[in-house]
XYZ file of C-alpha atoms in Angstrom:
440
model
C 0.000 0.000 0.000
C 1.339 3.472 -0.935
C 2.335 5.681 2.017
C 0.306 8.722 3.007
C 2.196 12.063 3.018
C 2.904 13.466 6.517
C 0.019 15.528 7.872
C -2.346 14.430 5.113
C -5.352 12.161 5.371
C -5.660 9.153 3.102
C -8.789 7.015 3.630
C -7.720 5.044 0.578
C -3.986 5.624 0.119
C -3.085 5.893 -3.506
C -6.604 6.917 -4.514
C -7.871 9.769 -2.297
C -5.419 12.164 -0.587
C -6.430 15.242 1.448
C -3.639 17.679 2.364
C -5.611 20.740 3.465
C -4.799 23.679 5.780
C -1.219 22.577 6.355
C 0.504 25.835 5.335
C 2.135 24.097 2.377
C 4.246 26.196 -0.004
C 4.866 23.288 -2.346
C 3.198 19.990 -3.159
C 3.997 17.049 -0.862
C 6.618 14.863 -2.526
C 5.284 11.561 -1.294
C 1.829 11.761 -2.881
C 1.310 8.439 -4.709
C 1.251 8.817 -8.492
C -1.802 6.560 -8.620
C -3.917 9.139 -6.744
C -7.247 9.824 -8.448
C -8.511 12.603 -6.116
C -6.186 15.171 -4.530
C -6.981 18.219 -2.410
C -4.337 20.742 -1.392
C -6.849 23.473 -0.573
C -6.259 26.245 1.968
C -2.498 26.305 1.737
C 0.018 28.873 0.456
C 0.783 27.482 -2.981
C 1.951 30.091 -5.497
C 2.978 27.947 -8.457
C 2.256 24.318 -9.337
C 3.083 24.469 -13.045
C 3.918 21.033 -14.503
C 4.237 19.489 -11.032
C 1.071 17.427 -11.447
C 1.743 16.114 -14.938
C 3.055 12.716 -13.673
C -0.348 12.000 -12.038
C -1.752 10.405 -15.171
C -4.832 9.011 -13.410
C -5.820 12.149 -11.465
C -9.529 12.921 -11.948
C -10.362 15.411 -9.181
C -8.104 18.258 -8.075
C -8.742 21.082 -5.616
C -6.317 24.010 -5.496
C -8.827 26.407 -3.938
C -7.922 29.044 -1.336
C -4.284 29.339 -2.346
C -2.111 32.122 -3.808
C -2.044 31.153 -7.480
C -1.560 34.228 -9.668
C -2.286 32.441 -12.960
C -4.015 29.366 -14.270
C -1.779 26.347 -13.527
C -0.010 24.860 -16.527
C 0.861 21.250 -17.242
C -2.155 19.665 -15.557
C -2.872 16.016 -16.401
C -5.393 15.519 -19.260
C -7.295 12.983 -17.138
C -8.812 15.711 -14.905
C -12.606 15.802 -14.720
C -13.122 18.276 -11.847
C -10.896 21.284 -11.184
C -11.555 23.673 -8.269
C -9.612 26.950 -8.288
C -11.880 29.279 -6.334
C -10.440 32.076 -4.193
C -7.033 32.448 -5.780
C -5.476 35.469 -7.522
C -5.894 34.497 -11.173
C -6.313 37.581 -13.399
C -6.634 36.139 -16.923
C -6.968 32.876 -18.819
C -5.006 32.344 -22.008
C -6.160 30.297 -24.974
C -3.614 27.538 -24.352
C -4.078 27.118 -20.594
C -6.852 24.511 -20.885
C -6.056 23.113 -24.296
C -5.377 19.575 -23.109
C -8.075 19.361 -20.430
C -10.709 17.876 -22.738
C -12.139 15.600 -20.031
C -13.140 18.431 -17.684
C -16.802 18.384 -16.675
C -16.581 20.964 -13.895
C -14.447 24.108 -13.623
C -14.758 26.468 -10.660
C -13.018 29.859 -10.850
C -15.152 31.731 -8.326
C -13.766 34.740 -6.443
C -10.622 35.319 -8.439
C -9.584 38.518 -10.219
C -10.236 37.455 -13.783
C -10.600 40.439 -16.107
C -10.185 38.711 -19.447
C -10.611 35.287 -21.018
C -9.030 34.986 -24.437
C -11.473 33.988 -27.195
C -11.533 30.229 -27.607
C -9.806 29.530 -24.276
C -12.768 27.384 -23.166
C -13.906 26.179 -26.576
C -11.921 22.933 -26.453
C -13.596 21.749 -23.224
C -16.116 19.616 -25.111
C -17.312 17.800 -21.957
C -17.591 20.803 -19.645
C -21.005 21.020 -17.959
C -20.559 23.315 -14.952
C -18.632 26.591 -15.253
C -18.463 29.021 -12.321
C -17.001 32.491 -12.948
C -18.816 34.235 -10.123
C -17.160 37.120 -8.290
C -14.619 38.169 -10.917
C -14.130 41.328 -13.009
C -15.500 40.284 -16.377
C -17.127 43.011 -18.491
C -18.640 40.754 -21.137
C -19.586 37.139 -21.712
C -16.658 34.900 -22.635
C -16.569 34.116 -26.352
C -16.799 30.605 -27.803
C -18.154 28.868 -24.718
C -18.562 25.096 -25.164
C -22.025 23.964 -26.237
C -21.925 21.176 -23.616
C -22.495 23.650 -20.746
C -25.590 23.028 -18.613
C -24.830 25.367 -15.664
C -23.226 28.796 -16.088
C -22.677 31.178 -13.167
C -21.549 34.691 -14.139
C -22.983 36.516 -11.137
C -21.181 39.356 -9.379
C -19.140 40.591 -12.321
C -19.231 43.838 -14.341
C -21.121 42.531 -17.393
C -23.153 45.304 -19.035
C -24.536 43.528 -22.092
C -25.510 40.040 -23.248
C -23.817 39.095 -26.504
C -26.093 37.095 -28.762
C -23.218 35.156 -30.422
C -22.012 33.990 -27.007
C -25.484 32.881 -25.891
C -26.598 31.258 -29.130
C -24.081 28.426 -28.845
C -25.317 27.305 -25.400
C -28.018 24.990 -26.747
C -27.791 22.668 -23.700
C -27.818 25.389 -21.035
C -30.249 24.719 -18.180
C -29.233 27.167 -15.439
C -28.006 30.728 -16.022
C -26.994 33.044 -13.175
C -26.101 36.556 -14.225
C -27.407 38.478 -11.241
C -25.508 41.331 -9.578
C -24.031 42.703 -12.788
C -24.489 45.929 -14.762
C -27.110 44.810 -17.280
C -29.408 47.593 -18.486
C -31.500 45.604 -20.967
C -31.631 42.289 -22.798
C -31.332 42.172 -26.603
C -34.225 40.898 -28.686
C -34.496 37.068 -28.865
C -31.605 36.635 -26.409
C -33.165 33.586 -24.708
C -35.149 32.221 -27.650
C -32.341 29.930 -28.780
C -31.944 28.165 -25.412
C -34.501 25.333 -25.545
C -33.381 23.586 -22.337
C -33.201 26.696 -20.152
C -35.170 26.148 -16.933
C -33.720 28.636 -14.421
C -32.505 32.220 -14.817
C -31.400 34.743 -12.206
C -31.374 38.344 -13.471
C -31.841 40.206 -10.192
C -29.812 43.172 -8.952
C -28.887 44.715 -12.268
C -29.199 48.292 -13.516
C -32.395 47.867 -15.508
C -33.496 50.827 -17.628
C -37.258 50.473 -17.927
C -37.696 51.998 -21.351
C -38.579 50.668 -24.811
C -35.445 48.510 -25.116
C -36.551 46.367 -22.189
C -39.873 45.309 -23.720
C -38.458 41.976 -24.936
C -37.432 41.041 -21.401
C -40.792 42.320 -20.098
C -42.780 40.086 -22.464
C -40.434 37.153 -21.910
C -40.866 37.337 -18.137
C -44.655 37.485 -18.445
C -44.859 34.525 -20.805
C -42.054 32.366 -19.424
C -42.690 29.359 -17.214
C -39.121 29.097 -15.966
C -37.966 29.163 -12.369
C -36.594 32.632 -11.851
C -36.775 35.749 -9.757
C -39.274 38.114 -11.362
C -38.776 41.014 -8.948
C -36.554 43.015 -11.267
C -36.259 46.606 -10.042
C -35.927 49.587 -12.371
C -33.006 51.927 -11.826
C -33.916 54.353 -14.633
C -35.665 56.529 -15.735
C -36.041 58.633 -12.607
C -39.842 58.541 -12.476
C -39.800 54.701 -12.550
C -36.803 54.160 -10.277
C -37.214 51.559 -7.518
C -40.388 50.166 -9.090
C -40.822 46.523 -10.074
C -40.675 45.958 -13.808
C -43.632 43.583 -13.902
C -45.821 46.031 -11.993
C -45.618 48.499 -14.884
C -47.758 48.659 -18.006
C -46.373 48.766 -21.520
C -47.525 52.401 -21.856
C -45.612 53.350 -18.713
C -42.460 51.692 -20.022
C -42.684 52.836 -23.634
C -45.384 55.486 -24.244
C -44.799 55.570 -28.001
C -45.369 51.841 -28.489
C -49.077 52.252 -29.324
C -48.886 55.603 -31.135
C -49.582 55.647 -34.905
C -46.917 56.448 -37.511
C -44.267 54.742 -35.389
C -42.200 51.776 -36.487
C -42.137 50.301 -33.036
C -43.486 46.780 -32.928
C -47.116 46.790 -31.733
C -47.653 44.498 -28.774
C -50.742 42.312 -28.305
C -53.550 43.925 -26.355
C -53.165 41.403 -23.567
C -49.579 42.520 -23.039
C -50.345 46.231 -23.236
C -52.654 46.085 -20.242
C -51.182 46.150 -16.748
C -51.621 43.065 -14.659
C -54.760 43.181 -12.533
C -53.634 42.936 -8.888
C -56.319 40.476 -7.763
C -55.790 38.205 -10.744
C -52.037 38.413 -10.355
C -52.208 37.545 -6.656
C -54.354 34.493 -7.391
C -51.897 33.403 -10.035
C -49.019 33.884 -7.617
C -50.802 31.766 -4.990
C -51.453 28.969 -7.468
C -47.873 29.070 -8.674
C -46.568 29.002 -5.113
C -48.765 26.022 -4.247
C -47.677 24.090 -7.319
C -44.037 24.946 -6.739
C -44.214 23.946 -3.057
C -45.794 20.597 -3.927
C -43.256 19.922 -6.648
C -40.437 20.975 -4.301
C -41.748 18.530 -1.694
C -41.745 15.680 -4.189
C -38.235 16.623 -5.294
C -37.003 16.660 -1.700
C -38.526 13.208 -1.066
C -36.918 11.798 -4.183
C -33.592 13.418 -3.261
C -33.752 11.925 0.245
C -34.464 8.460 -1.163
C -31.629 8.720 -3.651
C -29.230 9.967 -0.949
C -30.179 7.078 1.355
C -29.620 4.650 -1.486
C -26.246 6.191 -2.350
C -25.134 6.074 1.276
C -25.993 2.399 1.626
C -24.226 1.578 -1.620
C -21.125 3.564 -0.751
C -20.757 1.874 2.611
C -20.154 -1.315 0.698
C -18.040 0.029 -2.156
C -14.994 2.024 -0.991
C -14.318 3.367 -4.463
C -17.130 5.939 -3.952
C -14.857 8.164 -1.857
C -14.355 11.497 -3.652
C -13.314 15.018 -2.735
C -16.974 15.999 -2.565
C -18.173 13.130 -0.399
C -15.478 13.144 2.276
C -14.225 16.049 4.356
C -10.767 16.398 5.839
C -12.015 16.077 9.464
C -14.197 13.113 8.565
C -11.170 11.491 7.009
C -9.169 11.990 10.196
C -11.990 10.549 12.298
C -12.111 7.583 9.949
C -8.473 6.852 10.582
C -9.017 7.081 14.355
C -12.115 4.890 14.568
C -11.062 2.432 11.843
C -14.536 2.500 10.330
C -15.449 2.116 6.696
C -18.353 4.537 6.361
C -17.446 8.204 5.750
C -19.772 11.086 6.311
C -21.552 12.080 3.176
C -22.351 15.301 1.509
C -24.546 15.844 -1.487
C -22.551 16.568 -4.623
C -22.915 17.463 -8.247
C -24.542 20.535 -9.644
C -25.325 23.769 -7.792
C -28.920 24.500 -6.791
C -30.617 26.955 -9.078
C -33.478 27.639 -6.645
C -31.474 29.893 -4.383
C -31.348 33.578 -5.111
C -28.606 36.043 -4.682
C -27.445 39.503 -4.004
C -24.196 41.332 -3.356
C -22.247 39.033 -5.674
C -23.443 35.879 -3.898
C -25.475 32.834 -5.044
C -26.623 29.420 -3.791
C -24.634 26.691 -2.073
C -24.529 23.014 -2.551
C -26.843 21.260 -0.096
C -25.242 19.408 2.785
C -26.399 16.444 4.844
C -23.679 15.995 7.429
C -23.917 18.853 9.916
C -20.410 18.170 11.269
C -18.584 18.565 7.954
C -15.474 20.691 8.192
C -14.994 24.210 7.000
C -12.214 22.924 4.776
C -14.421 20.754 2.652
C -17.086 23.448 2.442
C -14.635 25.319 0.267
C -14.778 22.418 -2.196
C -18.525 22.096 -2.098
C -19.829 25.580 -1.415
C -18.565 27.612 -4.319
C -21.464 29.958 -3.947
C -23.055 31.820 -1.086
C -26.600 32.878 -0.254
C -27.658 36.460 -0.414
C -30.579 38.431 0.975
C -33.633 39.032 -1.101
C -34.010 42.580 -2.415
C -36.139 44.706 -0.110
C -38.787 47.064 -1.421
C -37.610 50.661 -1.622
C -39.708 53.635 -0.527
C -41.328 55.946 -3.066
C -38.652 58.197 -4.577
C -38.477 61.892 -3.652
C -39.673 63.667 -6.789
C -39.337 67.237 -8.001
C -43.041 67.811 -7.435
C -42.596 66.952 -3.762
C -39.790 69.501 -3.433
C -41.958 72.228 -4.996
C -44.773 71.538 -2.537
C -42.391 71.675 0.408
C -40.924 74.966 -0.842
C -44.384 76.534 -1.139
C -45.256 75.426 2.374
C -42.043 76.961 3.712
C -42.747 80.288 1.976
C -46.303 80.260 3.341
C -45.030 79.699 6.875
C -42.624 82.652 6.547
C -45.405 84.929 5.277
C -47.653 83.957 8.171
C -44.840 84.695 10.615
C -44.295 88.179 9.113
C -48.029 88.861 9.214
C -48.232 87.938 12.880
C -45.241 90.154 13.641
C -46.862 93.085 11.844
C -50.103 92.621 13.811
C -48.172 92.586 17.085
C -46.369 95.837 16.176
C -49.637 97.564 15.326
C -51.213 96.458 18.593
C -48.204 97.710 20.504
C -48.450 101.191 18.931
C -52.177 101.376 19.665
C -51.609 100.542 23.346
C -48.891 103.185 23.689
C -51.084 105.873 22.132
C -53.920 105.042 24.521
C -51.568 105.304 27.517
C -50.481 108.810 26.446
C -54.039 110.056 25.919
C -55.298 108.890 29.363
C -53.088 111.269 31.557
C -53.978 114.270 29.410
C -57.641 113.649 29.932
C -57.151 113.494 33.730
C -55.314 116.823 33.835
C -57.933 118.709 31.916
C -60.677 117.442 34.211
C -58.943 118.905 37.290
């Protein structure tokens, strides 16, 4: 049996090796070359270029929470899951991932990525989950692989959705682009995504004018799971109001005027939503969603129970996402076979976000370590947007000014009345002694 590196945890030496939070500045030298899952998260690694190439069977690698300033080079082509969140990577070149054609999951959350060269991700023909949350991107990466099913671009600086970048994502199911700088969505942006079932567009800088009518109609007609409480930031008279609470005439007054080339909307769309009817629809939707969520939770619980029972028998089911570092240490102490389990796979699209934060992966074991949460929880929850008070308009300021002027005038009037009364009293006091003297 291959030895376990000092300080590391190896529930299956030679297959799964966890070397986390050890203050490492370089990779342990005694890691078996037959390792299939390796975690060196939460260390002080600055450069691992070409050091992992000899690990020809490595399938899962976590380098998260280190000090990497660029995408590591010379990684083994066998990798299927690569976790690089919370490093210092600033850009991705076109050749950095050229040989990683077996990748199905790539996590680059909370780095400093400003640019991704066109075609840098195009060769990842098996990639399904891509997380670029919490970076400094200003536009969608070009030439994304068509195999993507989950794309998280939240908490960046993206101001526009490029149709060429979206049109290739024919298998996309979950799109998170909340907490960006989007002002509108181009016409037919989501029409070419037949498998799309969840979209998060909250906390952007929506300009509720004519250019947003496509998104307005799409939200009204769509049956996807998404947050519909999009708040207008402009124009001033519509600021802080919910987009779906507005009528078409309020958004784009010229849309129904004659002699205009603007596309005429159906009458059903031009009318604002009736509050009572909308509330009943919301209640029905909530009831149906809660019942479906309950069924999904039951099915998930049954599948988790089945997976746990199967994995207790088959030791090969140990992975970086199903075993934490502390659980591994407790395994070695108690000499038991069963690890603690955590749910894995794709991120939950039902959670909503704000302040550059999105959903986490669900967990079952309440005692899992903070170390492994870095591997599993690449996203964080965020508070729901709170309703804003009615904006202070120019009309309000005029009214207040008039009231102030009126108060000043009243004060002057009262002062004048007091002065007149004072003079009258003084004149009466002077007349009274004169009258007394003449009588004597």
